[in-house]
mmCIF file of C-alpha atoms and ligand atoms in Angstrom:
data_model
loop_
_atom_site.group_PDB
_atom_site.id
_atom_site.type_symbol
_atom_site.label_atom_id
_atom_site.label_comp_id
_atom_site.label_asym_id
_atom_site.label_seq_id
_atom_site.Cartn_x
_atom_site.Cartn_y
_atom_site.Cartn_z
ATOM 1 C CA MET A 271 0.000 0.000 0.000
ATOM 2 C CA ILE A 272 1.274 3.446 -0.938
ATOM 3 C CA MET A 273 1.379 5.824 2.034
ATOM 4 C CA ILE A 274 0.949 9.592 2.222
ATOM 5 C CA SER A 275 2.952 11.779 4.586
ATOM 6 C CA ALA A 276 1.392 15.250 4.713
ATOM 7 C CA SER A 277 3.816 18.173 4.876
ATOM 8 C CA ILE A 278 2.333 20.775 7.225
ATOM 9 C CA LEU A 279 4.470 23.491 5.645
ATOM 10 C CA ALA A 280 1.653 23.933 3.113
ATOM 11 C CA SER A 281 -1.078 24.009 5.775
ATOM 12 C CA ASP A 282 -2.551 27.065 7.489
ATOM 13 C CA LEU A 283 -0.226 27.069 10.499
ATOM 14 C CA SER A 284 -2.483 29.506 12.381
ATOM 15 C CA LYS A 285 -4.882 26.589 12.884
ATOM 16 C CA LEU A 286 -2.550 23.625 12.676
ATOM 17 C CA GLY A 287 -4.625 21.283 14.852
ATOM 18 C CA GLU A 288 -7.730 21.793 12.697
ATOM 19 C CA GLU A 289 -5.707 21.425 9.513
ATOM 20 C CA ILE A 290 -4.331 18.052 10.600
ATOM 21 C CA LYS A 291 -7.812 16.863 11.611
ATOM 22 C CA ARG A 292 -9.185 17.981 8.217
ATOM 23 C CA VAL A 293 -6.826 15.687 6.270
ATOM 24 C CA GLU A 294 -6.190 12.977 8.873
ATOM 25 C CA GLN A 295 -8.450 10.325 7.324
ATOM 26 C CA TYR A 296 -6.600 10.565 3.996
ATOM 27 C CA ILE A 297 -3.008 10.367 5.249
ATOM 28 C CA ASP A 298 -0.692 7.933 7.034
ATOM 29 C CA MET A 299 1.918 10.244 8.559
ATOM 30 C CA VAL A 300 2.649 13.885 9.278
ATOM 31 C CA HIS A 301 5.790 15.308 7.653
ATOM 32 C CA LEU A 302 7.679 18.138 9.360
ATOM 33 C CA ASP A 303 10.107 20.117 7.220
ATOM 34 C CA VAL A 304 12.751 21.437 9.591
ATOM 35 C CA MET A 305 14.876 24.119 7.877
ATOM 36 C CA ASP A 306 17.767 26.098 9.341
ATOM 37 C CA GLY A 307 18.406 28.827 6.782
ATOM 38 C CA VAL A 308 21.914 27.405 6.197
ATOM 39 C CA PHE A 309 21.465 24.024 4.534
ATOM 40 C CA VAL A 310 18.498 25.481 2.659
ATOM 41 C CA PRO A 311 17.505 29.094 1.909
ATOM 42 C CA ASN A 312 14.512 29.055 4.252
ATOM 43 C CA ILE A 313 13.815 28.841 7.997
ATOM 44 C CA THR A 314 10.807 26.976 9.348
ATOM 45 C CA PHE A 315 10.363 25.312 12.736
ATOM 46 C CA GLY A 316 11.958 22.833 15.117
ATOM 47 C CA LEU A 317 11.525 20.656 18.183
ATOM 48 C CA PRO A 318 8.591 22.496 19.831
ATOM 49 C CA LEU A 319 6.483 21.917 16.746
ATOM 50 C CA VAL A 320 7.120 18.164 16.838
ATOM 51 C CA GLU A 321 5.803 18.194 20.397
ATOM 52 C CA ALA A 322 2.789 20.300 19.374
ATOM 53 C CA VAL A 323 1.906 18.016 16.443
ATOM 54 C CA LYS A 324 2.250 14.995 18.711
ATOM 55 C CA LYS A 325 -0.576 16.450 20.829
ATOM 56 C CA CYS A 326 -2.789 16.948 17.742
ATOM 57 C CA THR A 327 -2.676 13.449 16.245
ATOM 58 C CA ASN A 328 -1.871 9.790 16.837
ATOM 59 C CA LEU A 329 -0.378 9.466 13.364
ATOM 60 C CA PRO A 330 3.391 8.872 13.174
ATOM 61 C CA ILE A 331 5.562 11.964 12.758
ATOM 62 C CA ASP A 332 8.214 12.024 10.089
ATOM 63 C CA ALA A 333 10.849 14.732 10.661
ATOM 64 C CA HIS A 334 12.771 15.828 7.572
ATOM 65 C CA LEU A 335 15.858 17.667 8.816
ATOM 66 C CA MET A 336 17.161 20.145 6.254
ATOM 67 C CA ILE A 337 19.842 21.385 8.611
ATOM 68 C CA VAL A 338 23.621 21.298 8.863
ATOM 69 C CA GLN A 339 25.156 19.075 11.548
ATOM 70 C CA PRO A 340 21.953 17.083 12.150
ATOM 71 C CA GLU A 341 23.920 14.777 14.463
ATOM 72 C CA LYS A 342 23.596 17.462 17.137
ATOM 73 C CA TYR A 343 19.795 17.178 17.190
ATOM 74 C CA VAL A 344 18.613 13.775 15.937
ATOM 75 C CA GLU A 345 18.207 12.215 19.389
ATOM 76 C CA ARG A 346 16.082 15.146 20.538
ATOM 77 C CA PHE A 347 13.838 14.801 17.500
ATOM 78 C CA VAL A 348 13.208 11.179 18.478
ATOM 79 C CA GLU A 349 12.564 12.149 22.114
ATOM 80 C CA ALA A 350 10.112 14.831 20.933
ATOM 81 C CA GLY A 351 8.029 12.148 19.212
ATOM 82 C CA SER A 352 9.356 11.492 15.680
ATOM 83 C CA SER A 353 8.937 7.933 14.421
ATOM 84 C CA ILE A 354 11.061 8.618 11.349
ATOM 85 C CA VAL A 355 14.023 10.989 11.309
ATOM 86 C CA THR A 356 15.442 11.874 7.900
ATOM 87 C CA VAL A 357 18.873 13.437 7.506
ATOM 88 C CA HIS A 358 20.428 14.642 4.272
ATOM 89 C CA TYR A 359 23.356 12.741 2.788
ATOM 90 C CA GLU A 360 24.798 16.132 1.829
ATOM 91 C CA ALA A 361 24.703 17.363 5.461
ATOM 92 C CA CYS A 362 26.376 14.367 7.160
ATOM 93 C CA LEU A 363 30.127 13.924 7.473
ATOM 94 C CA HIS A 364 29.690 10.681 9.429
ATOM 95 C CA LEU A 365 26.472 9.343 8.029
ATOM 96 C CA HIS A 366 26.813 5.817 9.424
ATOM 97 C CA ARG A 367 27.248 7.194 12.954
ATOM 98 C CA THR A 368 24.277 9.553 12.574
ATOM 99 C CA VAL A 369 22.050 6.767 11.244
ATOM 100 C CA TYR A 370 22.806 4.670 14.336
ATOM 101 C CA GLN A 371 22.205 7.632 16.658
ATOM 102 C CA ILE A 372 18.635 7.650 15.267
ATOM 103 C CA LYS A 373 18.157 3.877 15.318
ATOM 104 C CA ASP A 374 19.620 3.431 18.792
ATOM 105 C CA LYS A 375 17.043 5.910 20.076
ATOM 106 C CA GLY A 376 14.288 3.714 18.622
ATOM 107 C CA ALA A 377 13.235 5.604 15.481
ATOM 108 C CA GLN A 378 13.563 4.734 11.812
ATOM 109 C CA ALA A 379 16.484 6.331 9.996
ATOM 110 C CA TYR A 380 15.921 7.686 6.480
ATOM 111 C CA VAL A 381 18.513 9.416 4.311
ATOM 112 C CA ALA A 382 17.528 12.147 1.855
ATOM 113 C CA LEU A 383 19.214 12.839 -1.466
ATOM 114 C CA ASN A 384 19.101 16.199 -3.209
ATOM 115 C CA PRO A 385 18.112 16.053 -6.892
ATOM 116 C CA HIS A 386 21.764 16.188 -8.041
ATOM 117 C CA THR A 387 23.050 13.450 -5.692
ATOM 118 C CA PRO A 388 23.285 10.009 -7.330
ATOM 119 C CA VAL A 389 21.586 7.087 -5.570
ATOM 120 C CA GLU A 390 24.866 5.166 -5.787
ATOM 121 C CA MET A 391 26.212 7.353 -2.960
ATOM 122 C CA LEU A 392 24.133 5.240 -0.563
ATOM 123 C CA SER A 393 25.194 1.822 -1.839
ATOM 124 C CA ASP A 394 27.426 1.051 1.159
ATOM 125 C CA ILE A 395 24.871 2.118 3.756
ATOM 126 C CA LEU A 396 21.659 0.870 2.188
ATOM 127 C CA SER A 397 21.433 -2.214 4.402
ATOM 128 C CA ASP A 398 21.739 -0.045 7.544
ATOM 129 C CA ILE A 399 18.889 2.351 6.839
ATOM 130 C CA ASP A 400 15.097 2.099 6.874
ATOM 131 C CA GLY A 401 14.411 4.326 3.906
ATOM 132 C CA VAL A 402 15.650 6.742 1.285
ATOM 133 C CA LEU A 403 13.975 10.081 0.664
ATOM 134 C CA ILE A 404 14.446 11.080 -2.950
ATOM 135 C CA MET A 405 13.971 14.830 -3.264
ATOM 136 C CA THR A 406 11.931 15.513 -6.373
ATOM 137 C CA VAL A 407 12.419 19.290 -5.957
ATOM 138 C CA ASN A 408 15.315 21.272 -4.518
ATOM 139 C CA PRO A 409 14.727 21.361 -0.757
ATOM 140 C CA GLY A 410 13.585 24.637 0.776
ATOM 141 C CA PHE A 411 10.009 25.408 -0.219
ATOM 142 C CA SER A 412 6.548 23.967 -0.705
ATOM 143 C CA GLY A 413 4.714 24.293 -3.986
ATOM 144 C CA GLN A 414 7.648 23.854 -6.378
ATOM 145 C CA LYS A 415 7.616 22.109 -9.739
ATOM 146 C CA PHE A 416 8.480 18.400 -9.852
ATOM 147 C CA ILE A 417 11.948 17.728 -11.356
ATOM 148 C CA ARG A 418 11.365 14.993 -13.917
ATOM 149 C CA SER A 419 14.989 13.729 -14.056
ATOM 150 C CA THR A 420 14.552 12.320 -10.533
ATOM 151 C CA VAL A 421 12.256 9.570 -11.878
ATOM 152 C CA GLU A 422 15.248 7.628 -13.187
ATOM 153 C CA LYS A 423 16.765 7.752 -9.697
ATOM 154 C CA ILE A 424 13.625 6.242 -8.177
ATOM 155 C CA LYS A 425 13.694 3.404 -10.718
ATOM 156 C CA LYS A 426 17.394 2.747 -10.218
ATOM 157 C CA LEU A 427 17.082 2.685 -6.431
ATOM 158 C CA SER A 428 14.005 0.479 -6.564
ATOM 159 C CA ASN A 429 15.857 -2.055 -8.735
ATOM 160 C CA THR A 430 18.877 -2.070 -6.421
ATOM 161 C CA ILE A 431 16.681 -2.641 -3.349
ATOM 162 C CA LYS A 432 14.929 -5.543 -5.092
ATOM 163 C CA GLN A 433 18.177 -7.090 -6.337
ATOM 164 C CA LYS A 434 19.726 -6.946 -2.866
ATOM 165 C CA ASN A 435 16.439 -8.073 -1.289
ATOM 166 C CA LEU A 436 16.524 -5.240 1.253
ATOM 167 C CA ASN A 437 13.752 -3.863 3.418
ATOM 168 C CA VAL A 438 14.302 -0.208 2.524
ATOM 169 C CA LYS A 439 11.398 2.124 1.722
ATOM 170 C CA ILE A 440 11.464 4.754 -1.002
ATOM 171 C CA MET A 441 9.921 8.093 -0.063
ATOM 172 C CA VAL A 442 9.578 10.950 -2.554
ATOM 173 C CA ASP A 443 9.210 14.608 -1.654
ATOM 174 C CA GLY A 444 8.301 17.659 -3.698
ATOM 175 C CA GLY A 445 5.774 18.476 -6.399
ATOM 176 C CA ILE A 446 3.753 15.278 -5.945
ATOM 177 C CA ASN A 447 0.164 15.794 -7.113
ATOM 178 C CA GLU A 448 -2.505 14.275 -9.379
ATOM 179 C CA ASN A 449 -0.272 14.861 -12.415
ATOM 180 C CA THR A 450 2.965 13.367 -11.098
ATOM 181 C CA VAL A 451 1.805 10.607 -8.760
ATOM 182 C CA LYS A 452 1.417 7.851 -11.360
ATOM 183 C CA GLU A 453 4.970 8.196 -12.609
ATOM 184 C CA VAL A 454 6.562 8.053 -9.152
ATOM 185 C CA VAL A 455 4.408 5.153 -7.959
ATOM 186 C CA TYR A 456 5.104 3.112 -11.100
ATOM 187 C CA SER A 457 8.813 3.842 -10.642
ATOM 188 C CA GLY A 458 8.846 2.393 -7.120
ATOM 189 C CA ALA A 459 7.949 5.161 -4.650
ATOM 190 C CA GLN A 460 6.142 3.796 -1.557
ATOM 191 C CA ILE A 461 5.675 6.912 0.591
ATOM 192 C CA LEU A 462 4.515 10.197 -0.946
ATOM 193 C CA VAL A 463 5.344 13.394 0.920
ATOM 194 C CA MET A 464 2.747 15.972 -0.066
ATOM 195 C CA GLY A 465 2.294 19.609 0.898
ATOM 196 C CA TYR A 466 0.275 21.524 -1.683
ATOM 197 C CA GLY A 467 -1.201 18.322 -3.114
ATOM 198 C CA ILE A 468 -2.961 17.584 0.198
ATOM 199 C CA PHE A 469 -3.498 20.917 1.959
ATOM 200 C CA LYS A 470 -4.230 23.205 -0.990
ATOM 201 C CA TYR A 471 -6.335 20.823 -3.106
ATOM 202 C CA ASP A 472 -8.941 18.167 -2.402
ATOM 203 C CA PRO A 473 -7.377 15.316 -0.375
ATOM 204 C CA ALA A 474 -10.368 13.026 -1.017
ATOM 205 C CA SER A 475 -10.024 13.286 -4.783
ATOM 206 C CA PHE A 476 -6.269 12.678 -4.573
ATOM 207 C CA LYS A 477 -6.817 9.599 -2.419
ATOM 208 C CA LYS A 478 -9.320 8.264 -4.947
ATOM 209 C CA LYS A 479 -6.828 8.796 -7.766
ATOM 210 C CA LEU A 480 -4.130 6.990 -5.769
ATOM 211 C CA GLU A 481 -6.447 4.024 -5.169
ATOM 212 C CA GLU A 482 -7.222 3.839 -8.902
ATOM 213 C CA ILE A 483 -3.510 3.834 -9.732
ATOM 214 C CA GLN A 484 -2.833 1.032 -7.249
ATOM 215 C CA CYS A 485 -5.650 -1.072 -8.704
ATOM 216 C CA SER A 486 -4.610 -0.629 -12.353
HETATM 217 C C1 LIG B 663 10.736 20.839 0.424
HETATM 218 C C2 LIG B 663 10.090 20.004 1.475
HETATM 219 C C3 LIG B 663 8.834 19.351 1.068
HETATM 220 C C4 LIG B 663 7.717 20.273 0.713
HETATM 221 C C5 LIG B 663 6.736 19.500 -0.126
HETATM 222 O O1 LIG B 663 11.957 21.252 0.901
HETATM 223 O O2 LIG B 663 10.977 18.975 1.862
HETATM 224 O O3 LIG B 663 8.411 18.418 2.051
HETATM 225 O O4 LIG B 663 7.077 20.812 1.842
HETATM 226 O O5 LIG B 663 5.777 20.374 -0.590
HETATM 227 P P1 LIG B 663 4.998 20.174 -1.966
HETATM 228 O O6 LIG B 663 4.326 18.863 -1.925
HETATM 229 O O7 LIG B 663 4.060 21.342 -1.963
HETATM 230 O O8 LIG B 663 6.035 20.255 -3.064
HETATM 231 ZN ZN1 LIG B 664 10.188 17.407 3.211
#
């Protein structure tokens, strides 16, 4: 089953609790885009918001850390209530160590790749991680246009995971909507991170479209 992780960055943050309740029946997780203004050209929110979202829903929280030196904070993101913590390959000098900081705390460790980073960069750590987040836009903002060249990366990674018989999930993030969903799902994506596609459009109609795709 394909899962949806809703990125609250595209929601009306002035009524976050209501926004989560509005889409809750259509989604599987809540995605928090943590940005530091250094790794990406935008600043969003941090640990207190994980705690706040935790009080609004029983759905798992997936924290996407777009920050430098994530090793300084990953444990605290798990303690605050994140079930998945995603760090960027490009932000980690000692990725293997950081992955085990997350896992040893009891959360799932995902590694994100910017659009220009080849999937081969993860070949020696693939069996240690729970998932790969393929960025399908440049990280930093909601509502950007899907970068089509990332589809080949999804296919390549999906084939590698199958060949090696690994239990590693593929998550995609950025520009996923009714027009792009079929391509990413057919290429091997299993978790769809969606901001605009869920909060700014009709989540029920998207869910219906996703069910049709999975049945065809
Ligand atoms: C981009 C973020 C995404 C973003 C997705 O840096 O990682 O999670 O919020 O938003 P949409 O689905 O609107 O592209
Ligand atoms: Zn994200």
